[in-house]
Structure formats: structure tokens, C-alpha cells
Coordinates of C-alpha atoms and ligand atoms in Angstrom, one line a residue:
X1 CA 8.0 15.8 34.8
X2 CA 7.4 12.6 33.3
X3 CA 10.3 11.0 31.2
X4 CA 7.7 10.3 28.8
X5 CA 6.1 13.5 27.9
X6 CA 9.7 14.8 27.4
X7 CA 10.6 12.5 25.1
X8 CA 7.5 12.4 22.6
X9 CA 8.3 14.8 20.5
X10 CA 11.1 12.6 19.7
X11 CA 9.2 10.0 19.1
X12 CA 6.8 11.9 17.2
X13 CA 9.5 12.9 14.8
X14 CA 10.8 9.9 14.5
X15 CA 7.8 8.0 13.2
X16 CA 7.2 10.9 10.7
X17 CA 11.2 9.6 9.3
X18 CA 10.4 6.6 10.1
X19 CA 7.2 6.7 7.5
X20 CA 9.4 9.7 5.2
X21 CA 11.8 6.8 4.2
X22 CA 9.4 4.5 2.5
X23 CA 6.9 6.8 0.8
X24 CA 3.3 6.6 -0.1
X25 CA 4.0 8.7 -3.5
X26 CA 7.2 9.1 -5.4
X27 CA 7.3 11.2 -8.1
X28 CA 8.6 9.6 -11.6
X29 CA 10.1 10.8 -15.2
X30 CA 10.5 9.3 -18.4
X31 CA 11.8 10.9 -21.1
X32 CA 10.7 10.6 -25.0
X33 CA 14.2 10.6 -26.9
X34 CA 14.5 11.6 -30.0
X35 CA 17.3 9.5 -31.0
X36 CA 20.2 11.1 -32.8
X37 CA 21.1 8.0 -35.6
X38 CA 24.3 6.5 -37.2
X39 CA 25.0 5.9 -40.6
X40 CA 23.4 3.2 -41.8
X41 CA 26.1 1.0 -42.8
X42 CA 26.9 -2.9 -42.7
X43 CA 30.3 -2.6 -41.5
X44 CA 32.0 -1.7 -37.9
X45 CA 32.7 1.3 -36.8
X46 CA 35.2 2.4 -35.2
X47 CA 34.8 2.1 -31.4
X48 CA 36.1 5.6 -31.2
X49 CA 33.3 6.1 -33.6
X50 CA 30.5 5.0 -32.1
X51 CA 31.4 6.0 -28.6
X52 CA 31.0 9.1 -29.8
X53 CA 27.7 8.8 -31.1
X54 CA 27.0 7.8 -28.2
X55 CA 28.2 10.3 -26.1
X56 CA 25.9 12.4 -28.3
X57 CA 22.9 10.4 -27.1
X58 CA 24.3 10.5 -23.7
X59 CA 24.5 14.4 -23.6
X60 CA 20.7 14.9 -24.6
X61 CA 20.1 12.7 -22.3
X62 CA 22.2 13.9 -19.1
X63 CA 19.7 17.3 -20.3
X64 CA 16.3 15.6 -19.0
X65 CA 18.1 13.5 -16.2
X66 CA 19.4 17.3 -14.9
X67 CA 16.4 18.5 -15.5
X68 CA 14.2 15.4 -14.1
X69 CA 16.4 15.4 -10.8
X70 CA 16.3 19.2 -10.6
X71 CA 12.1 19.0 -10.2
X72 CA 12.8 16.2 -7.6
X73 CA 12.3 13.4 -9.7
X74 CA 13.5 9.9 -8.1
X75 CA 14.0 7.9 -11.1
X76 CA 13.9 8.5 -14.8
X77 CA 13.5 6.2 -17.4
X78 CA 15.0 6.7 -21.1
X79 CA 13.7 4.5 -24.2
X80 CA 14.9 1.3 -25.9
X81 CA 17.5 1.9 -29.0
X82 CA 18.2 5.8 -27.3
X83 CA 21.6 5.3 -26.7
X84 CA 22.7 3.8 -30.1
X85 CA 20.0 4.3 -32.5
X86 CA 19.0 1.0 -35.0
X87 CA 19.4 -0.3 -38.4
X88 CA 22.1 -2.6 -37.2
X89 CA 23.5 -6.2 -38.4
X90 CA 25.2 -8.5 -35.8
X91 CA 28.5 -6.9 -36.9
X92 CA 27.6 -3.5 -37.4
X93 CA 26.5 -2.9 -33.5
X94 CA 29.2 -4.8 -32.2
X95 CA 31.2 -1.9 -31.5
X96 CA 28.5 -0.2 -29.6
X97 CA 28.3 -3.3 -27.3
X98 CA 29.8 -3.2 -23.3
X99 CA 30.2 -6.3 -20.9
X100 CA 27.2 -5.5 -18.4
X101 CA 28.5 -7.6 -14.9
X102 CA 25.2 -9.4 -12.9
X103 CA 24.1 -7.0 -10.4
X104 CA 25.3 -9.4 -7.5
X105 CA 28.7 -8.1 -7.9
X106 CA 28.1 -4.6 -6.2
X107 CA 29.4 -2.5 -9.0
X108 CA 29.3 1.8 -8.9
X109 CA 31.0 1.8 -12.8
X110 CA 31.6 6.3 -11.9
X111 CA 33.7 5.1 -8.8
X112 CA 35.4 2.5 -10.2
X113 CA 35.2 1.8 -14.4
X114 CA 37.8 0.1 -15.1
X115 CA 36.8 -2.9 -13.2
X116 CA 35.4 -4.9 -15.9
X117 CA 37.5 -3.6 -18.7
X118 CA 36.6 -0.3 -20.3
X119 CA 33.2 0.7 -20.2
X120 CA 32.6 4.4 -20.6
X121 CA 28.3 4.5 -21.3
X122 CA 28.4 2.2 -18.2
X123 CA 30.1 4.4 -16.6
X124 CA 29.0 7.9 -17.4
X125 CA 25.3 6.7 -16.9
X126 CA 25.9 5.9 -13.4
X127 CA 28.1 8.7 -13.2
X128 CA 24.7 11.2 -14.3
X129 CA 23.0 8.9 -11.8
X130 CA 25.1 9.6 -9.0
X131 CA 25.8 13.1 -9.8
X132 CA 21.9 14.1 -9.8
X133 CA 21.2 11.7 -7.1
X134 CA 18.3 9.4 -8.6
X135 CA 17.7 6.4 -10.1
X136 CA 18.4 6.0 -13.9
X137 CA 17.1 3.6 -16.3
X138 CA 18.5 3.0 -19.9
X139 CA 18.6 0.5 -22.7
X140 CA 22.2 -0.4 -24.0
X141 CA 23.8 -3.2 -25.1
X142 CA 25.3 -6.1 -23.5
X143 CA 28.3 -8.7 -25.5
X144 CA 29.2 -12.0 -23.7
X145 CA 32.5 -13.9 -25.4
X146 CA 31.4 -17.2 -25.4
X147 CA 33.5 -20.5 -27.4
X148 CA 32.8 -24.2 -28.2
X149 CA 32.8 -25.6 -24.6
X150 CA 29.2 -23.9 -24.6
X151 CA 27.5 -26.0 -27.3
X152 CA 24.9 -23.2 -28.2
X153 CA 27.7 -20.3 -28.4
X154 CA 26.7 -18.4 -31.7
X155 CA 29.8 -19.1 -34.2
X156 CA 31.6 -15.5 -33.7
X157 CA 32.4 -16.6 -30.3
X158 CA 29.6 -13.8 -28.2
X159 CA 25.9 -13.8 -27.0
X160 CA 24.5 -9.8 -27.7
X161 CA 21.9 -9.1 -26.1
X162 CA 19.1 -6.4 -26.2
X163 CA 19.3 -5.1 -22.5
X164 CA 18.2 -3.1 -20.1
X165 CA 19.7 -1.7 -17.0
X166 CA 19.4 0.2 -14.2
X167 CA 22.0 2.5 -12.0
X168 CA 20.5 4.1 -8.4
X169 CA 20.9 7.2 -6.8
X170 CA 24.9 6.0 -5.8
X171 CA 25.4 4.4 -9.2
X172 CA 25.3 1.5 -8.7
X173 CA 24.2 -1.3 -11.3
X174 CA 20.6 -2.8 -9.6
X175 CA 19.6 -4.5 -12.6
X176 CA 20.0 -6.0 -15.4
X177 CA 18.0 -7.1 -17.8
X178 CA 18.0 -9.4 -21.4
X179 CA 14.6 -8.6 -23.9
X180 CA 13.3 -12.0 -24.3
X181 CA 11.0 -11.2 -26.7
X182 CA 12.6 -9.5 -29.8
X183 CA 10.5 -7.9 -32.5
X184 CA 11.3 -9.4 -36.0
X185 CA 14.2 -8.3 -37.8
X186 CA 16.3 -7.7 -34.2
X187 CA 19.2 -10.3 -35.8
X188 CA 21.6 -8.0 -34.1
X189 CA 20.6 -9.4 -30.5
X190 CA 20.8 -13.2 -29.3
X191 CA 17.4 -14.3 -27.5
X192 CA 18.3 -15.2 -23.9
X193 CA 18.4 -18.6 -22.8
X194 CA 15.6 -18.3 -20.8
X195 CA 13.5 -15.5 -19.2
X196 CA 14.8 -13.6 -16.3
X197 CA 12.3 -11.5 -14.0
X198 CA 14.2 -8.7 -13.2
X199 CA 13.3 -6.6 -10.0
X200 CA 14.9 -4.7 -7.2
X201 CA 13.1 -3.0 -4.3
X202 CA 13.9 1.0 -3.3
X203 CA 11.9 3.0 -0.3
X204 CA 9.4 3.7 -3.1
X205 CA 8.3 0.5 -3.8
X206 CA 9.3 -2.6 -5.9
X207 CA 10.3 -2.8 -9.3
X208 CA 10.5 -5.1 -12.5
X209 CA 11.6 -4.5 -16.5
X210 CA 10.6 -5.2 -19.6
X211 CA 11.0 -4.3 -22.9
X212 CA 8.9 -3.1 -26.0
X213 CA 7.0 -6.0 -27.5
X214 CA 7.5 -8.1 -23.9
X215 CA 4.3 -6.2 -23.2
X216 CA 2.5 -8.6 -25.5
X217 CA 3.1 -11.8 -23.6
X218 CA 3.4 -13.8 -20.6
X219 CA 7.3 -13.7 -19.9
X220 CA 8.2 -11.8 -18.0
X221 CA 5.8 -9.4 -18.0
X222 CA 2.8 -11.0 -16.3
X223 CA 5.3 -13.1 -13.8
X224 CA 7.1 -9.9 -12.4
X225 CA 3.4 -8.9 -11.8
X226 CA 1.5 -11.8 -10.8
X227 CA 4.4 -13.6 -9.1
X228 CA 7.0 -11.0 -8.2
X229 CA 4.5 -8.9 -7.3
X230 CA 6.3 -5.7 -8.5
X231 CA 5.1 -2.3 -8.0
X232 CA 6.0 -0.5 -10.9
X233 CA 7.2 -1.3 -14.1
X234 CA 10.4 -0.2 -16.4
X235 CA 9.6 0.0 -18.9
X236 CA 12.1 1.1 -22.2
X237 CA 10.5 1.2 -26.2
X238 CA 10.4 1.9 -29.0
X239 CA 7.5 1.6 -30.1
X240 CA 6.3 1.9 -33.8
X241 CA 2.1 3.3 -33.4
X242 CA -0.8 0.7 -35.0
X243 CA -3.9 1.9 -34.7
X244 CA -6.5 1.3 -33.6
X245 CA -5.6 -0.3 -30.8
X246 CA -1.5 -0.9 -30.6
X247 CA -0.5 2.9 -30.0
X248 CA 1.8 3.4 -27.2
X249 CA 0.0 5.4 -25.0
X250 CA -3.1 3.2 -25.1
X251 CA -1.8 0.1 -24.8
X252 CA 0.5 0.6 -22.3
X253 CA -1.8 2.8 -20.1
X254 CA -3.9 -0.2 -20.4
X255 CA -1.6 -2.7 -19.5
X256 CA -1.4 -0.7 -16.3
X257 CA -4.8 -0.9 -15.8
X258 CA -5.6 -4.2 -16.7
X259 CA -2.7 -5.7 -14.3
X260 CA -3.3 -2.8 -11.7
X261 CA 0.0 -1.4 -11.5
X262 CA 2.2 2.0 -12.1
X263 CA 4.3 1.4 -16.1
X264 CA 7.0 4.1 -16.4
X265 CA 7.0 4.0 -20.7
X266 CA 9.6 5.8 -22.3
X267 CA 9.1 5.9 -26.3
X268 CA 11.7 7.1 -28.7
X269 CA 10.9 9.9 -31.3
X270 CA 10.7 9.4 -34.5
X271 CA 7.4 10.6 -36.6
X272 CA 8.6 8.7 -40.3
X273 CA 8.5 6.1 -38.4
X274 CA 5.1 6.0 -36.4
X275 CA 7.1 6.2 -32.8
X276 CA 5.6 8.5 -30.9
X277 CA 3.6 8.1 -27.6
X278 CA 5.6 7.8 -23.0
X279 CA 4.0 8.1 -20.4
X280 CA 3.6 7.9 -16.5
X281 CA 0.5 5.5 -16.1
X282 CA -1.2 4.6 -12.6
X283 CA -3.9 1.4 -12.7
X284 CA -6.4 4.1 -12.4
X285 CA -5.6 6.1 -15.8
X286 CA -2.0 7.6 -17.1
X287 CA -0.7 10.6 -14.7
X288 CA 0.9 12.4 -17.5
X289 CA 1.3 11.3 -21.1
X290 CA 2.2 13.0 -24.3
X291 CA 1.8 12.1 -28.3
X292 CA 3.5 14.1 -30.7
X293 CA 3.2 14.0 -34.4
X294 CA 4.0 17.0 -35.1
X295 CA 8.0 17.9 -34.7
X296 CA 10.8 15.5 -33.4
X297 CA 11.6 17.0 -30.6
X298 CA 11.9 15.0 -27.3
X299 CA 10.1 15.4 -24.5
X300 CA 10.2 14.9 -20.5
X301 CA 7.6 13.5 -19.0
X302 CA 6.9 13.8 -14.4
X303 CA 4.3 13.0 -12.7
X304 CA 2.7 11.0 -9.1
X305 CA 2.5 7.8 -8.4
X306 CA 1.4 5.7 -5.6
X307 CA 4.9 3.7 -4.2
X308 CA 2.5 0.7 -3.5
X309 CA -0.9 0.9 -5.9
X310 CA -2.2 -2.5 -4.6
X311 CA -2.2 -1.1 -0.7
X312 CA -3.9 2.5 -2.1
X313 CA -7.4 3.1 -1.8
X314 CA -8.2 4.8 -4.8
X315 CA -7.4 0.9 -6.6
X316 CA -10.2 -0.1 -8.6
X317 CA -12.0 -3.4 -7.4
X318 CA -10.5 -7.3 -8.7
X319 CA -12.4 -8.0 -11.8
X320 CA -14.5 -11.1 -12.9
X321 CA -14.5 -10.2 -16.7
X322 CA -17.1 -12.7 -17.6
X323 CA -19.5 -12.6 -15.2
X324 CA -22.2 -9.6 -16.9
X325 CA -21.3 -10.6 -20.1
X326 CA -21.9 -14.4 -19.7
X327 CA -25.3 -13.5 -17.2
X328 CA -27.1 -11.7 -20.3
X329 CA -29.2 -12.2 -22.9
X330 CA -27.7 -12.2 -26.0
X331 CA -29.0 -7.9 -26.8
X332 CA -30.8 -8.4 -30.0
X333 CA -29.3 -7.9 -33.3
X334 CA -29.7 -4.6 -35.5
X335 CA -28.3 -5.4 -38.5
X336 CA -26.5 -7.5 -40.8
X337 CA -22.9 -8.8 -39.4
X338 CA -20.0 -8.5 -42.0
X339 CA -16.0 -8.5 -41.9
X340 CA -13.8 -5.9 -41.4
X341 CA -10.0 -7.1 -41.2
X342 CA -7.7 -5.1 -38.5
X343 CA -4.2 -5.6 -38.6
X344 CA -4.6 -8.3 -40.7
X345 CA -7.4 -10.3 -38.3
X346 CA -10.9 -10.6 -40.2
X347 CA -13.2 -8.9 -37.1
X348 CA -17.0 -10.0 -36.8
X349 CA -18.1 -6.2 -36.9
X350 CA -22.6 -5.0 -37.1
X351 CA -22.9 -1.3 -37.5
X352 CA -24.8 0.8 -34.8
X353 CA -27.2 2.0 -36.8
X354 CA -29.6 4.0 -34.1
X355 CA -28.4 6.5 -31.7
X356 CA -28.7 4.7 -28.8
X357 CA -29.4 0.7 -27.7
X358 CA -28.2 -2.7 -26.8
X359 CA -26.4 -4.4 -29.6
X360 CA -24.1 -7.7 -29.5
X361 CA -22.1 -9.3 -31.7
X362 CA -20.5 -13.1 -32.1
X363 CA -17.2 -14.5 -32.6
X364 CA -16.3 -18.3 -32.1
X365 CA -16.8 -18.5 -28.4
X366 CA -16.6 -14.9 -28.2
X367 CA -19.9 -12.7 -27.5
X368 CA -19.3 -8.8 -27.2
X369 CA -22.1 -6.8 -25.6
X370 CA -22.6 -3.1 -25.9
X371 CA -25.1 -1.0 -24.1
X372 CA -24.5 3.1 -25.4
X373 CA -26.0 6.5 -26.0
X374 CA -24.2 8.8 -28.8
X375 CA -24.8 12.8 -27.7
X376 CA -26.0 13.0 -31.5
X377 CA -26.3 10.6 -34.5
X378 CA -24.7 11.9 -37.6
X379 CA -25.1 11.1 -41.3
X380 CA -21.3 11.7 -41.8
X381 CA -20.5 9.2 -39.4
X382 CA -20.3 5.1 -38.7
X383 CA -19.4 3.3 -36.1
X384 CA -19.1 -0.6 -35.3
X385 CA -18.8 -2.6 -32.7
X386 CA -16.8 -5.8 -33.5
X387 CA -15.3 -9.0 -32.3
X388 CA -12.3 -11.1 -32.6
X389 CA -11.4 -14.3 -31.0
X390 CA -8.4 -16.1 -33.1
X391 CA -4.7 -16.5 -33.3
X392 CA -3.5 -13.6 -35.0
X393 CA -0.4 -14.0 -37.2
X394 CA 1.5 -10.9 -38.5
X395 CA 4.3 -9.1 -36.6
X396 CA 4.2 -12.2 -34.0
X397 CA 1.9 -14.2 -32.9
X398 CA -0.1 -14.4 -30.2
X399 CA -4.2 -15.4 -29.5
X400 CA -6.6 -12.1 -29.1
X401 CA -9.8 -11.7 -27.9
X402 CA -11.2 -8.3 -28.5
X403 CA -14.0 -6.5 -28.3
X404 CA -14.3 -2.8 -29.6
X405 CA -16.5 0.0 -31.0
X406 CA -15.0 1.7 -33.1
X407 CA -15.0 4.5 -36.0
X408 CA -14.9 3.6 -39.4
X409 CA -12.4 5.9 -41.5
X410 CA -15.6 7.0 -44.1
X411 CA -19.5 5.7 -43.9
X412 CA -18.5 3.0 -46.4
X413 CA -18.7 0.3 -44.6
X414 CA -15.5 -1.6 -46.5
X415 CA -12.7 0.5 -44.5
X416 CA -14.3 -0.3 -41.0
X417 CA -11.1 -1.7 -38.5
X418 CA -8.3 1.0 -40.8
X419 CA -6.9 3.2 -38.5
X420 CA -8.7 7.0 -38.4
X421 CA -7.4 9.4 -36.0
X422 CA -10.0 12.3 -35.8
X423 CA -13.9 11.6 -34.8
X424 CA -17.0 13.7 -34.4
X425 CA -19.1 11.6 -32.3
X426 CA -19.0 12.2 -28.3
X427 CA -21.3 9.5 -26.4
X428 CA -23.2 10.2 -23.3
X429 CA -22.8 6.8 -22.3
X430 CA -21.4 3.4 -23.0
X431 CA -21.2 -0.2 -21.5
X432 CA -19.1 -2.4 -23.1
X433 CA -18.3 -6.5 -22.2
X434 CA -17.2 -9.7 -23.3
X435 CA -17.9 -13.1 -22.8
X436 CA -14.5 -13.8 -22.7
X437 CA -12.3 -17.6 -21.9
X438 CA -8.8 -15.5 -20.3
X439 CA -8.4 -12.9 -16.7
X440 CA -5.6 -10.8 -18.8
X441 CA -7.8 -7.8 -20.4
X442 CA -6.7 -4.4 -21.3
X443 CA -9.3 -1.3 -21.4
X444 CA -8.3 1.3 -23.9
X445 CA -10.7 4.1 -24.4
X446 CA -9.1 6.4 -27.2
X447 CA -10.6 10.3 -28.2
X448 CA -10.0 11.7 -31.6
X449 CA -7.0 13.3 -31.8
X450 CA -5.3 9.9 -30.3
X451 CA -5.8 11.7 -26.9
X452 CA -6.9 9.5 -23.9
X453 CA -9.2 9.7 -21.3
X454 CA -8.0 9.3 -18.1
X455 CA -10.7 9.3 -15.7
X456 CA -13.5 8.9 -17.4
X457 CA -14.1 6.2 -17.9
X458 CA -13.8 2.8 -14.9
X459 CA -14.2 -1.2 -15.5
X460 CA -16.4 -2.5 -12.7
X461 CA -16.3 -5.8 -11.0
X462 CA -18.3 -7.6 -13.1
X463 CA -16.2 -7.0 -16.4
X464 CA -17.9 -4.2 -17.7
X465 CA -16.4 -0.9 -19.1
X466 CA -18.2 2.3 -18.8
X467 CA -18.0 5.6 -18.8
X468 CA -18.5 7.8 -15.9
X469 CA -19.6 11.2 -18.0
X470 CA -20.2 12.0 -21.4
X471 CA -16.9 11.6 -23.3
X472 CA -15.1 15.2 -22.9
X473 CA -14.2 14.4 -26.6
X474 CA -15.6 12.7 -29.9
X475 CA -14.2 8.6 -29.1
X476 CA -11.9 6.9 -31.6
X477 CA -12.7 3.5 -30.4
X478 CA -13.4 2.2 -26.9
X479 CA -12.2 -1.8 -26.6
X480 CA -11.6 -4.7 -24.4
X481 CA -8.5 -6.0 -25.2
X482 CA -7.6 -9.8 -24.5
X483 CA -4.9 -12.0 -24.6
X484 CA -4.8 -15.8 -23.7
X485 CA -1.4 -16.9 -23.1
X486 CA -2.2 -20.7 -23.2
X487 CA -3.3 -20.2 -26.3
X488 CA 0.1 -18.7 -28.1
X489 CA 1.8 -21.4 -29.9
X490 CA 5.2 -22.5 -28.6
X491 CA 7.6 -19.3 -26.9
X492 CA 9.6 -17.5 -28.9
X493 CA 13.0 -19.5 -27.4
X494 CA 12.1 -22.7 -29.4
X495 CA 12.3 -20.4 -32.4
X496 CA 15.3 -19.4 -32.0
X497 CA 16.9 -22.1 -31.3
Ligands
NAG501 C1 29.9 14.1 -12.4 O1 30.1 14.7 -11.1 C2 32.6 15.2 -11.1 C3 32.5 16.1 -10.0 O2 31.6 16.7 -10.3 C4 32.0 15.9 -12.5 O3 33.7 15.2 -13.3 C5 31.6 14.9 -14.0 O4 32.1 15.3 -15.3 C6 30.3 14.6 -13.7 N1 29.7 13.5 -15.1 C7 28.6 13.7 -15.1 C8 28.3 12.2 -15.6 O5 27.5 14.1 -14.7
NAG502 C1 13.7 8.3 -38.8 O1 14.1 6.9 -39.0 C2 14.3 6.9 -39.9 C3 14.2 5.3 -40.7 O2 15.6 4.7 -39.7 C4 15.8 7.6 -40.5 O3 15.5 7.2 -41.6 C5 15.0 8.8 -40.5 O4 16.2 10.1 -40.9 C6 15.0 9.2 -38.9 N1 14.3 10.7 -38.8 C7 14.8 11.8 -37.4 C8 14.6 12.9 -37.6 O5 16.2 11.1 -36.7
NAG503 C1 -31.1 -1.8 -23.5 O1 -31.1 -2.5 -22.2 C2 -31.4 -1.6 -21.3 C3 -31.6 -2.7 -20.0 O2 -30.9 -3.8 -20.3 C4 -32.5 -0.8 -20.9 O3 -33.1 -0.7 -20.3 C5 -32.6 -0.1 -22.2 O4 -34.3 0.3 -22.0 C6 -32.4 -1.0 -23.6 N1 -32.2 0.2 -24.4 C7 -32.5 0.0 -25.7 C8 -32.8 1.4 -26.9 O5 -33.2 -1.3 -25.9
NAG504 C1 -15.1 1.1 -50.0 O1 -13.9 0.9 -49.6 C2 -13.6 -0.2 -50.1 C3 -12.1 0.0 -49.6 O2 -11.4 0.7 -49.6 C4 -13.1 0.6 -51.4 O3 -12.2 -0.6 -51.8 C5 -14.2 0.6 -52.7 O4 -14.1 1.2 -54.4 C6 -15.0 1.4 -51.9 N1 -16.5 1.9 -52.0 C7 -16.6 3.0 -52.9 C8 -18.3 3.2 -53.2 O5 -16.5 3.9 -52.4
NAG505 C1 -20.8 15.4 -16.1 O1 -20.8 16.2 -17.9 C2 -21.6 17.2 -17.3 C3 -22.0 17.8 -18.5 O2 -20.7 18.6 -18.8 C4 -21.2 17.7 -15.7 O3 -21.4 19.3 -15.6 C5 -21.7 17.4 -14.9 O4 -20.3 17.7 -13.8 C6 -20.3 16.3 -14.8 N1 -20.6 14.7 -13.9 C7 -20.2 14.7 -13.5 C8 -20.2 13.7 -12.0 O5 -18.9 14.8 -13.8

């Protein structure tokens, strides 16, 4: 008998095992957490009170982590500020901070808790990961003591950082990221001196991590994707929704599509702060998401993702964002143009007066072309095509180029651009494109009730954002949200100096 034949099953088995080790897919979880907030106070509380509050939040997170692990999830992301909340001064957050070491030290806090001094929060997170054999991603506060030998040491003798941590399935600290683009009013924290591009490898792909406001800027978010080639971005956030373009589910899913990566976005949940919207986003659309302005509950999402979305056959083609728009003549105008304000930015609008047609609107160097057909033109609803090309200066400065088809809150044209959450008009067809000067474009489609439209639209290689079929729900907005990073003013680190 030939030995090779006898060996064949064993060889096949070994191959299968190897393939399973380097998985094609994995199960991801995100938990939207209704954070239990500390009492608003200027005075620092005793460390034991701070830990008690953080343990109450970690009790809730532990339930979600256990549930996710039982359902087979490999990794779970929890939100920014999810353990200690907000409303802090620099002094009052201090009792909540721990020294988070560089992951290069090779540390499992669960089995060696006091190696770097007291670290009860890291110990508990590490044990939750280890006990449940799941990667755990959380957001905590890091403190680093400094003295006058460091000329930029703050006068209270310490740096304080908004920090993401990742523990692997053995409980080992594998990533530490200090938030680079702090949001306005985050005065309890320091800016890190340099942006950190933090990545780590797993059997289910290469991961990168950043937080909240970071997603609007080049460093480190775009660097992680274009230079470090991560497959999946971990995104703890405390995101306040702003219609029509910057609701959490809408913008975060659009970033995943525009950048061609998976994004695991875990938001905090607080309806009075407009904080809701978490999701598991693939480049082709949301695999799972939640948006809940009705109750104050947390919510666990679990979904399967490709470990290497760029290698997937379903992966969208490389897009030349302005090639269609530059190739066509300006469509005829169908009426007068007017200015409307969105999030403090002056857009040029034109009304879609007919049930269908071809319309162009321009602002500065940006011309936006729309071909469309409404399922029915209603008298009680107004839609406009809008263009904006300029520096956004409200709550942060960043250069935008935006083409948008959107519903106005009323038939009064002066309301166009103001937030609206419901609509009645479905579209049989839309095709939106623009003469963009940047290649960083994030495609958004938002339906009535602030719902996403996964699988119902796509971007063609020539840059047209088109629907695949009559929209299954009425349309709030269809948008190409462009970021032109080179035109941003000097970066945040200089502002902090
Ligand atoms: C982890 O498991 C150990 C031993 O079973 C237990 O003592 C500990 O409380 C668990 N910790 C967490 C955070 O689950
Ligand atoms: C939501 O946040 C606000 C502002 O910080 C706070 O006053 C309120 O108590 C929070 N709501 C809940 C349900 O925790
Ligand atoms: C819009 O343009 C397309 C081709 O560019 C043309 O086929 C179509 O008839 C036009 N629609 C209207 C309503 O003008
Ligand atoms: C139209 O809307 C604007 C802005 O909301 C408002 O100031 C104006 O009074 C409205 N006009 C009418 C006729 O309702
Ligand atoms: C488009 O929608 C129609 C009506 O809802 C449906 O019958 C058809 O199967 C859909 N086509 C595709 C390709 O989804």
C-alpha cells in the first residue's frame, strides 16, 4: 500500500486546521452602553468612590461581554467614556485614572495585577477577556507623571490621556491608544505630543484603533488604513448625532465604505445628549446597527465580518471619485439657487421641482450632478440638491466638499438644511456625483426614521453613487461627504502647544 494514500486524510486535516487558524471571517460584537454617570462635582472624590462607580459600569459591560462570548464573538468593543462617564474637570477625573503601560511590557493584569502599581480597572477588564476568551476593547484614562526635567510637563505634574485599551483572549494588554483629536471641552485630558498609529495582529486580521472626533481627521485614522493597511478599525465613541450628515450610524458606516475597511463602532447611549447609534460596518454596508432614541437601554450587536475585506471578492472597486462628474456637461438648471445653512456651513441649494430629471448645482470648484426619479412627486414635500466647498469652522475646523440630495423639513425653502427625521418620498432612481478635488469621499444614504440602507446602493468606479432599485423606504438624504485634509488649517497638536 502506498504510504502517501494513508497520509492523505491527515494532510487534508492539517490543511483545514491551518485554514481555520487564519480565519476568513470572524464574529464581532459592539455594545452600546447607557453609562452610569458620576455626580457632577468640581471636587475630586475619594479613589474608592471612583472605583465603585467604575465597577457599576463594568458590571453592565461584563454582562454584555459574557453574552457576546457565549454567542461565539471573537472581539467586543465598548464605548468611549463607558466606564467613568463625563462632566469632569482635570482635577475631578484624576481619581479615575490608572497608569497604563506600553503593551510591549507583555502584561496580563489578570494574573499579575500589581506589577505596575494599583490597576483595578485594567485587572478587571483583563480578567473579563481571559475568563471569557474574547478580545475586549475599552476606553479608560491614563496618567503619566512628569516633572520639570520635561519642559512641557503640565504644572500639576502629570499628563492625562483619553485612552483606548485592548486585552486579547488571554487577558494580555495588546494595544494602548491615546486619543489625538480631543473634542471641544475635553479639558480634563492632554493631547499626546505625536499622533499614535496603534495596530495589532490577530488570527482574524490586522486591527487599528482610534476614538470619536479622530474619525474626521487624517491622523491617525487615514494613516491606519492607507499606510498601515489595517483590515478592521475599533472605534469606541461618545458621539452626539447631528443631522443631516453626522449621525453616528450614517457617518461611521460611510467611513467604512469610503475607506474600504470594517469599522466596529460602539457608542454611549444617552438620548438627551443625542447619543445613540452603534454598528458593525463592512465596506459593502452595515452588517448590524442600532439607533434608539426611544428608551435608555444599552444594546448588544453581533455580526460576521470578513477578516480581510480587501481580499474579498465582494470588495468594491477602487473609485475615481470625480471621473464621471468631470466627463459630463453641466446639466441644465431647473430653477433658482439659494443659500441654506447646514451645521453653520452655507450650502448652495436648488429645488427639485419635477418628479425626475437631471440637475447640477455648483459652489466654488465643486459641481454636483444629480439624475433622479421620484416614485411620486408630492406637493407637501420639498427636496433640494446642495453643494458646499469650504472650511467648516463650527465645533472644530476641517475642509469639506459635499454634494447632497436632501429633504427639507417643510415646504418653506428657508428651512432647507435643518434637521428632519421623517420623509414620505421614495426614489425609483438616483445617481449623484461631484467634481471633487479630494479622493476621501464618504457615501451616505439615510432613510426616513434615521435608518441605513445596507445593500440598496453602491458607488461605481467612476464615482457615481447610485441606488440599486426603488428605495425600500422614503429618503432623508443621499450624500457624498468629502474631506480635503490638505486644506485643513495647522493641526490640533499645534493648537494645544
Ligand atoms: C474570572 O474567573 C475567576 C476564577 O474562576 C474568578 O475568580 C473571577 O472573579 C473572574 N473574573 C471575572 C472578571 O470574570
Ligand atoms: C444624559 O446626560 C445628561 C448630561 O450629562 C445627564 O444629565 C443625564 O442624567 C444623562 N441621562 C441618563 C439617563 O443618564
Ligand atoms: C437625464 O439624462 C439622461 C442621460 O444623461 C437622459 O437619458 C435622460 O433622458 C435625462 N432625463 C431627463 C428627465 O431629462
Ligand atoms: C420660513 O422659515 C423661516 C426659517 O425657519 C422662518 O423664519 C419664516 O418665518 C418661514 N416663513 C413662512 C412663510 O413660514
Ligand atoms: C426591485 O424591486 C421590485 C419591487 O419591489 C422587486 O420586484 C424586484 O425584485 C427588485 N429587484 C431587485 C434586483 O432587487
